[in-house]
CSV table of C-alpha atoms in Angstrom, one decimal:
chain,number,residue,atom,x,y,z
A,21,UNK,CA,-13.5,76.2,32.5
A,22,UNK,CA,-16.1,78.5,33.7
A,23,UNK,CA,-19.4,78.5,31.8
A,24,UNK,CA,-20.6,81.7,30.2
A,25,UNK,CA,-23.6,80.6,30.2
A,26,UNK,CA,-26.7,82.2,32.0
A,27,UNK,CA,-27.9,80.0,34.8
A,28,UNK,CA,-31.7,80.0,35.7
A,29,UNK,CA,-34.1,78.1,37.9
A,30,UNK,CA,-37.0,76.3,36.8
A,31,UNK,CA,-40.1,76.8,39.5
A,32,UNK,CA,-43.6,75.2,39.1
A,33,UNK,CA,-41.3,73.1,36.4
A,34,UNK,CA,-44.0,70.6,35.1
A,35,UNK,CA,-42.7,68.8,32.5
A,36,UNK,CA,-40.0,71.1,31.8
A,37,UNK,CA,-41.3,72.9,28.7
A,38,UNK,CA,-39.8,76.3,30.0
A,39,UNK,CA,-36.3,74.6,30.5
A,40,UNK,CA,-36.5,73.4,27.0
A,41,UNK,CA,-37.1,76.8,26.0
A,42,UNK,CA,-34.3,78.7,28.3
A,43,UNK,CA,-31.8,75.9,27.5
A,44,UNK,CA,-32.3,76.4,23.5
A,45,UNK,CA,-31.9,80.1,24.5
A,46,UNK,CA,-28.3,79.4,25.8
A,47,UNK,CA,-29.2,78.9,29.4
A,48,UNK,CA,-28.1,76.5,31.9
A,49,UNK,CA,-30.6,74.8,34.6
A,50,UNK,CA,-29.3,74.7,38.1
A,51,UNK,CA,-32.5,74.2,40.1
A,52,UNK,CA,-35.7,73.1,39.8
A,53,UNK,CA,-39.3,72.5,41.5
A,54,UNK,CA,-42.2,70.3,40.9
A,55,UNK,CA,-44.4,68.8,43.5
A,56,UNK,CA,-46.4,66.3,40.8
A,57,UNK,CA,-45.2,63.0,41.1
A,58,UNK,CA,-46.2,62.3,37.5
A,59,UNK,CA,-44.8,65.3,36.1
A,60,UNK,CA,-41.6,64.7,38.1
A,61,UNK,CA,-41.2,61.0,36.5
A,62,UNK,CA,-41.3,63.2,32.8
A,63,UNK,CA,-38.9,65.5,33.9
A,64,UNK,CA,-36.6,63.1,35.5
A,65,UNK,CA,-36.8,60.7,32.0
A,66,UNK,CA,-36.0,63.9,29.9
A,67,UNK,CA,-33.7,65.8,31.9
A,68,UNK,CA,-31.8,63.3,34.2
A,69,UNK,CA,-32.8,65.1,37.0
A,70,UNK,CA,-35.6,64.8,39.6
A,71,UNK,CA,-36.9,68.1,40.5
A,72,UNK,CA,-37.1,69.3,44.1
A,73,UNK,CA,-40.7,68.6,45.5
A,74,UNK,CA,-43.0,71.4,47.5
A,75,UNK,CA,-41.8,74.6,46.8
A,76,UNK,CA,-43.4,75.6,50.1
A,77,UNK,CA,-40.7,73.3,52.0
A,78,UNK,CA,-38.1,74.6,50.2
A,79,UNK,CA,-35.4,77.0,52.0
A,80,UNK,CA,-34.8,80.1,49.7
A,81,UNK,CA,-31.3,80.2,51.3
A,82,UNK,CA,-30.9,76.9,49.7
A,83,UNK,CA,-31.6,77.7,46.4
A,84,UNK,CA,-28.4,78.0,44.2
A,85,UNK,CA,-27.5,81.4,42.8
A,86,UNK,CA,-28.8,82.2,39.5
A,87,UNK,CA,-29.2,84.9,36.8
A,88,UNK,CA,-32.7,84.0,35.6
A,89,UNK,CA,-35.9,83.0,37.8
A,90,UNK,CA,-38.4,81.2,35.5
A,91,UNK,CA,-41.9,80.2,37.0
A,92,UNK,CA,-45.1,79.1,35.7
A,93,UNK,CA,-47.1,79.7,39.2
A,94,UNK,CA,-50.3,78.7,39.6
A,95,UNK,CA,-53.2,81.6,40.2
A,96,UNK,CA,-54.5,81.9,43.8
A,97,UNK,CA,-56.6,84.3,45.9
A,98,UNK,CA,-54.2,86.8,48.2
A,99,UNK,CA,-55.1,87.7,51.6
A,100,UNK,CA,-53.8,89.4,53.9
A,101,UNK,CA,-52.0,87.3,56.4
A,102,UNK,CA,-52.6,87.9,60.2
A,103,UNK,CA,-49.7,88.7,62.5
A,104,UNK,CA,-50.0,85.1,64.3
A,105,UNK,CA,-49.7,83.7,61.0
A,106,UNK,CA,-46.4,85.6,60.0
A,107,UNK,CA,-45.0,85.1,63.8
A,108,UNK,CA,-45.4,81.4,63.4
A,109,UNK,CA,-43.5,81.5,59.8
A,110,UNK,CA,-40.8,83.2,61.6
A,111,UNK,CA,-40.6,85.6,58.5
A,112,UNK,CA,-40.8,89.4,58.8
A,113,UNK,CA,-41.3,90.2,54.9
A,114,UNK,CA,-43.1,93.5,55.5
A,115,UNK,CA,-45.1,94.0,52.2
A,116,UNK,CA,-44.9,90.6,51.4
A,117,UNK,CA,-47.4,89.8,54.0
A,118,UNK,CA,-50.1,90.3,51.0
A,119,UNK,CA,-49.1,87.3,49.3
A,120,UNK,CA,-48.5,84.9,52.4
A,121,UNK,CA,-50.7,81.6,52.0
A,122,UNK,CA,-50.2,81.7,48.4
A,123,UNK,CA,-47.7,80.2,46.1
A,124,UNK,CA,-46.4,83.5,44.4
A,125,UNK,CA,-45.4,84.2,47.9
A,126,UNK,CA,-42.8,81.5,47.4
A,127,UNK,CA,-41.7,82.7,44.1
A,128,UNK,CA,-41.3,86.3,45.8
A,129,UNK,CA,-39.3,85.3,49.0
A,130,UNK,CA,-36.8,83.3,46.5
A,131,UNK,CA,-36.5,86.7,44.6
A,132,UNK,CA,-35.7,88.3,47.4
A,133,UNK,CA,-33.5,86.1,49.1
A,134,UNK,CA,-31.6,85.2,45.8
A,135,UNK,CA,-31.7,88.6,43.5
A,136,UNK,CA,-31.7,87.1,40.2
A,137,UNK,CA,-30.8,89.6,37.6
A,138,UNK,CA,-34.0,89.0,35.5
A,139,UNK,CA,-37.2,86.4,35.5
A,140,UNK,CA,-40.2,85.6,34.0
A,141,UNK,CA,-43.1,84.7,35.1
A,142,UNK,CA,-46.2,83.1,33.1
A,143,UNK,CA,-49.7,82.5,34.1
A,144,UNK,CA,-53.2,82.5,32.3
A,145,UNK,CA,-54.7,85.6,30.7
A,146,UNK,CA,-57.5,86.1,33.0
A,147,UNK,CA,-54.7,86.7,35.8
A,148,UNK,CA,-55.2,90.4,35.1
A,149,UNK,CA,-58.6,90.5,35.9
A,150,UNK,CA,-58.6,87.9,38.8
A,151,UNK,CA,-60.0,89.0,41.9
A,152,UNK,CA,-61.4,92.2,40.3
A,153,UNK,CA,-57.7,92.9,39.4
A,154,UNK,CA,-56.6,92.6,42.9
A,155,UNK,CA,-54.3,90.0,42.4
A,156,UNK,CA,-52.5,91.1,39.4
A,157,UNK,CA,-52.1,94.6,41.3
A,158,UNK,CA,-50.8,92.7,44.4
A,159,UNK,CA,-48.3,91.0,42.4
A,160,UNK,CA,-47.1,93.8,40.4
A,161,UNK,CA,-46.5,96.0,43.5
A,162,UNK,CA,-44.8,93.0,45.5
A,163,UNK,CA,-42.4,92.8,42.4
A,164,UNK,CA,-41.8,96.4,42.0
A,165,UNK,CA,-41.0,96.9,45.6
A,166,UNK,CA,-38.7,94.2,45.3
A,167,UNK,CA,-36.8,96.3,43.1
A,168,UNK,CA,-37.9,95.2,39.5
A,169,UNK,CA,-39.0,97.0,36.6
A,170,UNK,CA,-41.4,94.8,34.5
A,171,UNK,CA,-42.8,94.4,31.2
A,172,UNK,CA,-46.1,92.8,30.7
A,173,UNK,CA,-47.8,91.5,27.7
A,174,UNK,CA,-50.4,88.8,26.8
A,175,UNK,CA,-49.1,86.6,23.6
A,176,UNK,CA,-50.9,83.9,21.6
A,177,UNK,CA,-49.0,81.2,20.7
A,178,UNK,CA,-50.9,80.6,17.5
A,179,UNK,CA,-47.6,82.5,16.1
A,180,UNK,CA,-45.5,79.2,16.8
A,181,UNK,CA,-48.2,76.3,16.8
A,182,UNK,CA,-51.8,75.8,15.5
A,183,UNK,CA,-53.4,76.5,19.0
A,184,UNK,CA,-55.0,79.8,20.3
A,185,UNK,CA,-53.5,79.8,23.5
A,186,UNK,CA,-53.4,83.2,25.3
A,187,UNK,CA,-51.0,83.7,28.2
A,188,UNK,CA,-49.7,86.6,30.3
A,189,UNK,CA,-45.9,86.9,30.6
A,190,UNK,CA,-44.4,89.2,33.3
A,191,UNK,CA,-40.7,89.8,32.4
A,192,UNK,CA,-38.6,91.6,35.3
A,193,UNK,CA,-35.0,93.2,35.4
A,194,UNK,CA,-33.4,94.0,38.9
A,195,UNK,CA,-33.1,97.9,38.7
A,196,UNK,CA,-30.1,97.5,41.0
A,197,UNK,CA,-28.3,96.2,37.7
A,198,UNK,CA,-30.0,97.8,34.9
A,199,UNK,CA,-31.2,101.1,36.5
A,200,UNK,CA,-34.7,100.4,34.3
A,201,UNK,CA,-32.8,100.9,31.2
A,202,UNK,CA,-32.9,97.3,30.0
A,203,UNK,CA,-33.2,96.9,26.2
A,204,UNK,CA,-36.0,94.4,26.5
A,205,UNK,CA,-38.7,94.1,23.7
A,206,UNK,CA,-41.2,91.3,23.7
A,207,UNK,CA,-40.4,89.2,20.3
A,208,UNK,CA,-42.1,90.4,17.0
A,209,UNK,CA,-44.6,87.6,16.2
A,210,UNK,CA,-44.9,86.7,12.6
A,211,UNK,CA,-48.3,85.7,10.8
A,212,UNK,CA,-49.3,82.1,12.0
A,213,UNK,CA,-48.1,79.4,9.4
A,214,UNK,CA,-48.7,76.1,11.4
A,215,UNK,CA,-52.0,74.6,10.7
A,216,UNK,CA,-53.6,71.3,12.5
A,217,UNK,CA,-52.6,68.9,9.9
A,218,UNK,CA,-48.9,69.3,10.7
A,219,UNK,CA,-49.1,67.9,14.1
A,220,UNK,CA,-51.4,65.1,13.6
A,221,UNK,CA,-50.6,61.5,12.4
A,222,UNK,CA,-51.9,60.1,9.3
A,223,UNK,CA,-52.9,56.7,11.1
A,224,UNK,CA,-54.2,56.7,14.7
A,225,UNK,CA,-55.0,53.7,17.3
A,226,UNK,CA,-58.8,53.1,17.5
A,227,UNK,CA,-59.0,53.8,21.3
A,228,UNK,CA,-58.5,57.4,20.4
A,229,UNK,CA,-62.3,57.5,18.4
A,230,UNK,CA,-64.8,58.4,20.6
A,231,UNK,CA,-67.4,55.8,22.0
A,232,UNK,CA,-71.0,56.4,20.4
A,233,UNK,CA,-72.3,57.0,24.0
A,234,UNK,CA,-69.5,59.8,24.5
A,235,UNK,CA,-70.3,61.4,20.9
A,236,UNK,CA,-74.1,61.2,21.4
A,237,UNK,CA,-73.8,62.6,24.6
A,238,UNK,CA,-71.4,65.9,23.3
A,239,UNK,CA,-73.7,66.3,20.3
A,240,UNK,CA,-77.1,66.7,22.7
A,241,UNK,CA,-75.1,68.9,25.2
A,242,UNK,CA,-74.0,71.1,22.5
A,243,UNK,CA,-77.5,71.1,20.7
A,244,UNK,CA,-79.1,72.2,24.5
A,245,UNK,CA,-76.5,75.1,25.1
A,246,UNK,CA,-77.1,76.3,21.8
A,247,UNK,CA,-80.7,76.6,21.9
A,248,UNK,CA,-80.1,78.5,24.8
A,249,UNK,CA,-77.8,80.9,23.1
A,250,UNK,CA,-74.6,79.6,25.1
A,251,UNK,CA,-71.6,78.7,23.0
A,252,UNK,CA,-70.7,75.8,25.0
A,253,UNK,CA,-70.2,72.6,23.3
A,254,UNK,CA,-67.5,70.1,21.4
A,255,UNK,CA,-64.7,71.8,18.8
A,256,UNK,CA,-63.9,70.2,15.7
A,257,UNK,CA,-60.7,71.3,14.6
A,258,UNK,CA,-60.1,72.8,11.2
A,259,UNK,CA,-57.2,70.6,9.8
A,260,UNK,CA,-56.3,74.0,7.5
A,261,UNK,CA,-56.7,76.2,10.8
A,262,UNK,CA,-55.9,76.6,14.5
A,263,UNK,CA,-57.4,74.9,17.2
A,264,UNK,CA,-58.8,75.9,20.8
A,265,UNK,CA,-56.8,76.0,23.8
A,266,UNK,CA,-55.4,72.6,25.1
A,267,UNK,CA,-56.5,72.3,28.8
A,268,UNK,CA,-55.6,70.0,31.7
A,269,UNK,CA,-59.0,68.5,31.4
A,270,UNK,CA,-58.7,67.2,28.0
A,271,UNK,CA,-58.1,63.7,29.4
A,272,UNK,CA,-61.9,63.8,30.3
A,273,UNK,CA,-63.4,63.5,26.9
A,274,UNK,CA,-61.3,65.7,24.7
A,275,UNK,CA,-64.5,67.7,23.5
A,276,UNK,CA,-62.7,71.0,22.9
A,277,UNK,CA,-60.2,69.6,20.3
A,278,UNK,CA,-61.8,66.7,18.4
A,279,UNK,CA,-60.4,65.3,14.9
A,280,UNK,CA,-63.0,64.4,12.3
A,281,UNK,CA,-62.4,61.1,10.8
A,282,UNK,CA,-65.2,61.5,8.0
A,283,UNK,CA,-69.0,61.0,8.1
A,284,UNK,CA,-68.6,56.8,8.5
A,285,UNK,CA,-66.4,57.5,11.7
A,286,UNK,CA,-66.9,59.1,15.0
A,287,UNK,CA,-64.4,62.0,15.8
A,288,UNK,CA,-61.3,61.1,17.8
A,289,UNK,CA,-59.2,62.6,20.5
A,290,UNK,CA,-55.6,63.8,19.9
A,291,UNK,CA,-52.9,61.2,21.0
A,292,UNK,CA,-50.3,62.6,23.6
A,293,UNK,CA,-47.9,62.4,21.2
A,294,UNK,CA,-49.9,65.1,18.9
A,295,UNK,CA,-50.4,67.0,22.2
A,296,UNK,CA,-46.8,67.4,22.5
A,297,UNK,CA,-46.6,68.8,18.9
A,298,UNK,CA,-49.5,71.4,19.7
A,299,UNK,CA,-47.4,72.7,22.7
A,300,UNK,CA,-43.9,72.8,20.4
A,301,UNK,CA,-42.5,70.1,21.9
A,302,UNK,CA,-39.7,68.0,20.0
A,303,UNK,CA,-40.3,64.6,18.7
A,304,UNK,CA,-37.3,63.0,21.0
A,305,UNK,CA,-39.4,64.4,24.2
A,306,UNK,CA,-40.1,61.3,26.0
A,307,UNK,CA,-43.8,60.4,27.2
A,308,UNK,CA,-43.4,57.8,29.8
A,309,UNK,CA,-46.5,58.0,31.6
A,310,UNK,CA,-50.4,57.3,31.1
A,311,UNK,CA,-52.3,58.9,28.3
A,312,UNK,CA,-54.4,60.4,31.3
A,313,UNK,CA,-51.3,62.0,33.1
A,314,UNK,CA,-50.1,62.9,29.5
A,315,UNK,CA,-52.9,65.1,28.6
A,316,UNK,CA,-52.8,66.9,32.1
A,317,UNK,CA,-49.1,67.6,31.5
A,318,UNK,CA,-49.3,68.8,28.2
A,319,UNK,CA,-52.6,70.9,29.1
A,320,UNK,CA,-50.8,72.3,31.9
A,321,UNK,CA,-47.2,73.3,30.1
A,322,UNK,CA,-46.3,76.0,27.9
A,323,UNK,CA,-45.9,76.8,23.9
A,324,UNK,CA,-41.9,76.1,24.1
A,325,UNK,CA,-41.2,77.9,20.9
A,326,UNK,CA,-43.0,81.1,22.1
A,327,UNK,CA,-41.1,80.8,25.6
A,328,UNK,CA,-37.9,80.2,23.7
A,329,UNK,CA,-38.3,83.4,21.8
A,330,UNK,CA,-39.2,85.2,24.8
A,331,UNK,CA,-36.0,83.8,26.5
A,332,UNK,CA,-33.8,84.8,23.4
A,333,UNK,CA,-35.1,88.6,24.0
A,334,UNK,CA,-34.3,88.2,27.6
A,335,UNK,CA,-30.7,86.8,27.2
A,336,UNK,CA,-30.1,89.5,24.3
A,337,UNK,CA,-30.9,92.2,26.6
A,338,UNK,CA,-28.8,90.8,29.4
A,339,UNK,CA,-25.7,90.5,27.0
A,340,UNK,CA,-26.1,93.8,25.6
A,341,UNK,CA,-26.1,95.4,29.0
A,342,UNK,CA,-22.7,93.2,30.1
A,343,UNK,CA,-21.2,94.4,26.9
A,344,UNK,CA,-22.0,97.9,27.6
A,345,UNK,CA,-20.6,97.6,31.2
A,346,UNK,CA,-17.6,96.0,29.6
A,347,UNK,CA,-17.0,98.8,27.0
A,348,UNK,CA,-17.2,101.4,29.8
A,349,UNK,CA,-14.4,99.8,31.8
A,350,UNK,CA,-12.2,99.8,28.6
A,351,UNK,CA,-9.5,103.0,28.9
A,352,UNK,CA,-10.0,105.7,26.7
A,353,UNK,CA,-6.7,106.0,24.3
A,354,UNK,CA,-6.2,109.6,23.6
């Protein structure tokens, strides 16, 4: 029996946060790509599939047909490739020349070859201002010239989890299919309700407590920068509020999100499981790597329920169009 589920591919998959979200929205993953071996291990243990490796080595023609392309691609500087470089690659992509040598180029060549009906690209908020806005301009021009109408917005994960996490989302719909008239709106974000206490464990191993040496260093570092009028320093999370953005560098000292343990004990880091909750991962999600790798993985990941809300809006827009298209084909009875 043929499945009616929308098929999607998961590029720069990390540990599968985007996949979880699109599966919850009713999608079926048919391909994934992730080069980091530790992220691959986590992905395999949670989805039973080992992602393909380095995307730069993947032939776009070998990628399965799909309805939606999903990618949280890294941000890199763009430079116009030379003629010799283009010839050596054996590719003649015209306006795509501007993105060669960047990982966005690999997303663009797959979109060009496979023509998904829609895509979702996620990146850091600063993508818009990166390289004086040139990077973002090239990305948007490239996608529009490929024949996609764009919807772009910066959204904050704090509406779903107790974490201030702003990311830019670029949604595209194939103009050959939708004609630029797709009925897509970004999700309405309700007032944040989650608090740090909602993700914290009552009892935590003492290994997560900061040593006296590290705690003293962080306090001295913060005091030094405060005296200079800078805002650098550690962040003690308000248990009744939200925390700073969890980053991939959290494994180093945990300074951006520390949890108070009272006056008689040094603050502590979050545990990997608490980091998972902070990104909206379910309790059933398996953490199968070291704490250091887990911190990197969750710091690089996405707020799963936010992506799910966006995915549902995308799927709804695609289903509405399909329904209207079917309705147009119905014979008129007089």
